[in-house]
Amino acid sequence: EVQLVESGGGVVQPGGSLRLSCAVSGFTFSSYWMSWVRQAPGKGLEWVANIKQDGSEKNYVDSIKGRFTISRDNAKNSLYLQMNSLRAEDTAVYYCARDWVGYCSGGSCYGAFDYWGQGALVTVSS
Amino acid sequence: DIQMTQSPSSLSASVGDRVTITCRASQSISSYLNWYQHKPGTAPKLLIYAASSLQSGVPSRFTGSGSGTDFTLSISSLQPEDFATYYCQQSYSTPYTFGQGTKLEIK
């Protein structure tokens, strides 16, 4: 059974730091890109970052560039999000998700987030 | 960045109804379009990928269509468990972006 379990959420003051973890089981972690997606209170889903299988490529949404760092440890089947210089607008539930390739056709590969964790709440408040 | 716009933002319907949600991309994304269902306190669930492919285990009453910039998600014969918020998401290029969501409520 595929499982993704986030941890490390909590309350932090503006300007503070927090590190989220996502422990994965039930599939070969090292074979997949992985993403973080967040949902602020009362808002929709927002993709935050993703990381290639071997960690050699990372992509970020502009609003967190230079403040957040995505990383992974394939030996520990774990995904991380280091969040620095946190702001009130970073308050959200943070989900880890598996980047899955549904199928490839004619040189194009169509991907989606097929497994998600239950989320970790991060609250940035003084 | 590619902007995704869903309509309507909310929708009231009854069990047994057929509903359609639309999603428009700010530029052509071919068929790089996914649909998710999200209920409060749970993990989002993938319904449709590549615009029209049904994810394994998802009931066939969910159908997706479209390509380029205009896409639709249809649910035939609504069931009680279908009342949730639905999001489209483009996987054409990073930053991957979601629509603002469509909240489907019981009439």
GROMACS .gro file of C-alpha atoms in nm:
model
  233
    1GLU     CA    1   0.000   0.000   0.000
    2VAL     CA    2   0.134   0.341  -0.097
    3GLN     CA    3   0.169   0.579   0.196
    4LEU     CA    4   0.298   0.934   0.223
    5VAL     CA    5   0.313   1.077   0.574
    6GLU     CA    6   0.407   1.438   0.638
    7SER     CA    7   0.550   1.563   0.966
    8GLY     CA    8   0.719   1.871   1.106
    9GLY     CA    9   0.434   2.118   1.085
   10GLY     CA   10   0.359   2.363   1.365
   11VAL     CA   11   0.339   2.724   1.469
   12VAL     CA   12   0.633   2.952   1.390
   13GLN     CA   13   0.688   3.326   1.414
   14PRO     CA   14   0.732   3.541   1.104
   15GLY     CA   15   1.091   3.519   0.988
   16GLY     CA   16   1.134   3.178   1.144
   17SER     CA   17   1.218   2.840   0.994
   18LEU     CA   18   1.060   2.499   0.979
   19ARG     CA   19   1.148   2.172   0.808
   20LEU     CA   20   0.877   1.945   0.676
   21SER     CA   21   0.938   1.577   0.613
   22CYS     CA   22   0.745   1.326   0.405
   23ALA     CA   23   0.805   0.958   0.476
   24VAL     CA   24   0.716   0.736   0.184
   25SER     CA   25   0.643   0.364   0.161
   26GLY     CA   26   0.481   0.120  -0.078
   27PHE     CA   27   0.666   0.219  -0.395
   28THR     CA   28   1.020   0.272  -0.523
   29PHE     CA   29   1.074   0.627  -0.402
   30SER     CA   30   1.393   0.676  -0.602
   31SER     CA   31   1.206   0.623  -0.930
   32TYR     CA   32   0.975   0.925  -0.904
   33TRP     CA   33   0.981   1.300  -0.912
   34MET     CA   34   0.816   1.433  -0.597
   35SER     CA   35   0.629   1.756  -0.524
   36TRP     CA   36   0.505   1.974  -0.242
   37VAL     CA   37   0.161   2.134  -0.282
   38ARG     CA   38  -0.001   2.369  -0.029
   39GLN     CA   39  -0.345   2.501   0.054
   40ALA     CA   40  -0.384   2.822   0.250
   41PRO     CA   41  -0.694   2.854   0.471
   42GLY     CA   42  -1.001   2.908   0.256
   43LYS     CA   43  -0.794   2.903  -0.063
   44GLY     CA   44  -0.722   2.659  -0.344
   45LEU     CA   45  -0.431   2.430  -0.412
   46GLU     CA   46  -0.092   2.577  -0.499
   47TRP     CA   47   0.202   2.377  -0.630
   48VAL     CA   48   0.518   2.479  -0.443
   49ALA     CA   49   0.815   2.276  -0.566
   50ASN     CA   50   0.931   1.950  -0.715
   51ILE     CA   51   1.250   1.746  -0.730
   52LYS     CA   52   1.388   1.492  -0.974
   53GLN     CA   53   1.453   1.131  -0.882
   54ASP     CA   54   1.822   1.186  -0.804
   55GLY     CA   55   1.782   1.539  -0.668
   56SER     CA   56   1.969   1.694  -0.960
   57GLU     CA   57   1.677   1.912  -1.075
   58LYS     CA   58   1.447   2.125  -0.864
   59ASN     CA   59   1.172   2.366  -0.958
   60TYR     CA   60   0.998   2.625  -0.740
   61VAL     CA   61   0.705   2.863  -0.759
   62ASP     CA   62   0.831   3.222  -0.760
   63SER     CA   63   0.672   3.316  -0.427
   64ILE     CA   64   0.905   3.083  -0.233
   65LYS     CA   65   1.225   3.101  -0.438
   66GLY     CA   66   1.525   3.178  -0.222
   67ARG     CA   67   1.336   3.095   0.097
   68PHE     CA   68   1.234   2.730   0.061
   69THR     CA   69   1.451   2.434  -0.040
   70ILE     CA   70   1.323   2.096  -0.150
   71SER     CA   71   1.545   1.793  -0.098
   72ARG     CA   72   1.524   1.417  -0.071
   73ASP     CA   73   1.707   1.121   0.080
   74ASN     CA   74   1.643   0.813  -0.131
   75ALA     CA   75   1.812   0.587   0.123
   76LYS     CA   76   1.556   0.698   0.381
   77ASN     CA   77   1.261   0.716   0.139
   78SER     CA   78   1.204   1.070   0.253
   79LEU     CA   79   1.122   1.407   0.099
   80TYR     CA   80   1.190   1.737   0.273
   81LEU     CA   81   1.095   2.103   0.252
   82GLN     CA   82   1.319   2.345   0.439
   83MET     CA   83   1.125   2.668   0.489
   84ASN     CA   84   1.314   2.981   0.595
   85SER     CA   85   1.211   3.345   0.632
   86LEU     CA   86   0.853   3.237   0.678
   87ARG     CA   87   0.573   3.485   0.622
   88ALA     CA   88   0.210   3.495   0.730
   89GLU     CA   89   0.109   3.413   0.373
   90ASP     CA   90   0.297   3.082   0.397
   91THR     CA   91   0.036   2.959   0.646
   92ALA     CA   92  -0.115   2.651   0.484
   93VAL     CA   93  -0.156   2.279   0.487
   94TYR     CA   94   0.142   2.135   0.302
   95TYR     CA   95   0.099   1.811   0.109
   96CYS     CA   96   0.367   1.592  -0.043
   97ALA     CA   97   0.265   1.422  -0.364
   98ARG     CA   98   0.407   1.174  -0.609
   99ASP     CA   99   0.469   1.301  -0.963
  100TRP     CA  100   0.342   1.014  -1.174
  101VAL     CA  101   0.364   0.972  -1.549
  102GLY     CA  102   0.028   0.844  -1.669
  103TYR     CA  103   0.143   0.757  -2.015
  104CYS     CA  104   0.371   0.867  -2.296
  105SER     CA  105   0.266   0.909  -2.657
  106GLY     CA  106   0.444   1.058  -2.954
  107GLY     CA  107   0.728   1.187  -2.744
  108SER     CA  108   0.500   1.356  -2.489
  109CYS     CA  109   0.459   1.222  -2.137
  110TYR     CA  110   0.151   1.319  -1.939
  111GLY     CA  111   0.195   1.343  -1.564
  112ALA     CA  112  -0.019   1.404  -1.258
  113PHE     CA  113  -0.007   1.381  -0.880
  114ASP     CA  114  -0.145   1.036  -0.815
  115TYR     CA  115  -0.068   0.986  -0.445
  116TRP     CA  116  -0.083   1.250  -0.175
  117GLY     CA  117  -0.016   1.264   0.194
  118GLN     CA  118  -0.272   1.383   0.449
  119GLY     CA  119  -0.095   1.714   0.491
  120ALA     CA  120   0.095   1.905   0.758
  121LEU     CA  121  -0.034   2.236   0.893
  122VAL     CA  122   0.212   2.524   0.907
  123THR     CA  123   0.097   2.836   1.087
  124VAL     CA  124   0.308   3.151   1.069
  125SER     CA  125   0.197   3.389   1.339
  126SER     CA  126   0.335   3.607   1.612
  127ASP     CA  127   0.307   3.129  -1.572
  128ILE     CA  128   0.000   2.955  -1.712
  129GLN     CA  129  -0.322   3.073  -1.553
  130MET     CA  130  -0.604   2.825  -1.507
  131THR     CA  131  -0.959   2.955  -1.475
  132GLN     CA  132  -1.247   2.734  -1.365
  133SER     CA  133  -1.617   2.799  -1.387
  134PRO     CA  134  -1.840   2.806  -1.204
  135SER     CA  135  -1.675   2.871  -0.867
  136SER     CA  136  -1.966   2.696  -0.697
  137LEU     CA  137  -2.248   2.477  -0.808
  138SER     CA  138  -2.558   2.337  -0.640
  139ALA     CA  139  -2.700   2.011  -0.770
  140SER     CA  140  -2.906   1.714  -0.661
  141VAL     CA  141  -2.825   1.346  -0.639
  142GLY     CA  142  -2.877   1.198  -0.983
  143ASP     CA  143  -2.804   1.520  -1.171
  144ARG     CA  144  -2.543   1.558  -1.441
  145VAL     CA  145  -2.297   1.846  -1.393
  146THR     CA  146  -2.020   1.996  -1.599
  147ILE     CA  147  -1.725   2.204  -1.481
  148THR     CA  148  -1.510   2.397  -1.724
  149CYS     CA  149  -1.143   2.492  -1.709
  150ARG     CA  150  -0.963   2.734  -1.939
  151ALA     CA  151  -0.587   2.774  -1.973
  152SER     CA  152  -0.424   3.108  -2.053
  153GLN     CA  153  -0.227   2.940  -2.333
  154SER     CA  154  -0.241   2.610  -2.516
  155ILE     CA  155  -0.145   2.315  -2.294
  156SER     CA  156  -0.229   2.036  -2.538
  157SER     CA  157  -0.373   1.759  -2.319
  158TYR     CA  158  -0.160   1.832  -2.011
  159LEU     CA  159  -0.462   1.874  -1.791
  160ASN     CA  160  -0.561   1.687  -1.476
  161TRP     CA  161  -0.868   1.692  -1.252
  162TYR     CA  162  -0.875   1.633  -0.876
  163GLN     CA  163  -1.146   1.593  -0.616
  164HIS     CA  164  -1.081   1.734  -0.269
  165LYS     CA  165  -1.281   1.693   0.049
  166PRO     CA  166  -1.198   1.884   0.370
  167GLY     CA  167  -0.942   1.712   0.589
  168THR     CA  168  -0.846   1.456   0.328
  169ALA     CA  169  -0.582   1.419   0.060
  170PRO     CA  170  -0.679   1.538  -0.289
  171LYS     CA  171  -0.772   1.253  -0.523
  172LEU     CA  172  -0.670   1.227  -0.888
  173LEU     CA  173  -0.973   1.165  -1.111
  174ILE     CA  174  -0.864   1.235  -1.468
  175TYR     CA  175  -0.519   1.274  -1.621
  176ALA     CA  176  -0.410   1.377  -1.970
  177ALA     CA  177  -0.744   1.555  -2.013
  178SER     CA  178  -0.953   1.245  -2.068
  179SER     CA  179  -0.790   0.937  -1.912
  180LEU     CA  180  -0.974   0.795  -1.614
  181GLN     CA  181  -0.751   0.717  -1.319
  182SER     CA  182  -0.765   0.358  -1.199
  183GLY     CA  183  -1.041   0.300  -0.946
  184VAL     CA  184  -1.235   0.615  -1.033
  185PRO     CA  185  -1.601   0.554  -1.127
  186SER     CA  186  -1.689   0.583  -1.493
  187ARG     CA  187  -1.947   0.853  -1.423
  188PHE     CA  188  -1.649   1.094  -1.427
  189THR     CA  189  -1.540   1.198  -1.776
  190GLY     CA  190  -1.292   1.456  -1.898
  191SER     CA  191  -1.259   1.616  -2.238
  192GLY     CA  192  -1.086   1.897  -2.422
  193SER     CA  193  -0.747   1.998  -2.551
  194GLY     CA  194  -0.557   2.316  -2.618
  195THR     CA  195  -0.709   2.576  -2.384
  196ASP     CA  196  -1.060   2.452  -2.305
  197PHE     CA  197  -1.145   2.150  -2.091
  198THR     CA  198  -1.445   2.002  -1.915
  199LEU     CA  199  -1.510   1.761  -1.633
  200SER     CA  200  -1.851   1.599  -1.635
  201ILE     CA  201  -2.013   1.391  -1.366
  202SER     CA  202  -2.315   1.193  -1.472
  203SER     CA  203  -2.569   1.088  -1.213
  204LEU     CA  204  -2.424   1.259  -0.905
  205GLN     CA  205  -2.378   1.043  -0.598
  206PRO     CA  206  -2.373   1.167  -0.236
  207GLU     CA  207  -1.997   1.108  -0.214
  208ASP     CA  208  -1.933   1.336  -0.515
  209PHE     CA  209  -2.006   1.656  -0.324
  210ALA     CA  210  -1.662   1.810  -0.289
  211THR     CA  211  -1.435   2.072  -0.444
  212TYR     CA  212  -1.289   2.000  -0.787
  213TYR     CA  213  -0.965   2.142  -0.926
  214CYS     CA  214  -0.809   2.138  -1.268
  215GLN     CA  215  -0.429   2.147  -1.292
  216GLN     CA  216  -0.192   2.193  -1.584
  217SER     CA  217   0.118   1.973  -1.606
  218TYR     CA  218   0.248   2.138  -1.925
  219SER     CA  219   0.518   2.343  -1.757
  220THR     CA  220   0.640   2.451  -1.416
  221PRO     CA  221   0.521   2.622  -1.213
  222TYR     CA  222   0.236   2.375  -1.229
  223THR     CA  223  -0.083   2.567  -1.164
  224PHE     CA  224  -0.431   2.481  -1.042
  225GLY     CA  225  -0.765   2.639  -1.113
  226GLN     CA  226  -0.928   2.820  -0.822
  227GLY     CA  227  -1.162   2.529  -0.759
  228THR     CA  228  -1.531   2.452  -0.805
  229LYS     CA  229  -1.728   2.370  -0.492
  230LEU     CA  230  -2.007   2.124  -0.567
  231GLU     CA  231  -2.281   2.142  -0.307
  232ILE     CA  232  -2.602   1.953  -0.246
  233LYS     CA  233  -2.915   2.139  -0.351
   0.00000   0.00000   0.00000
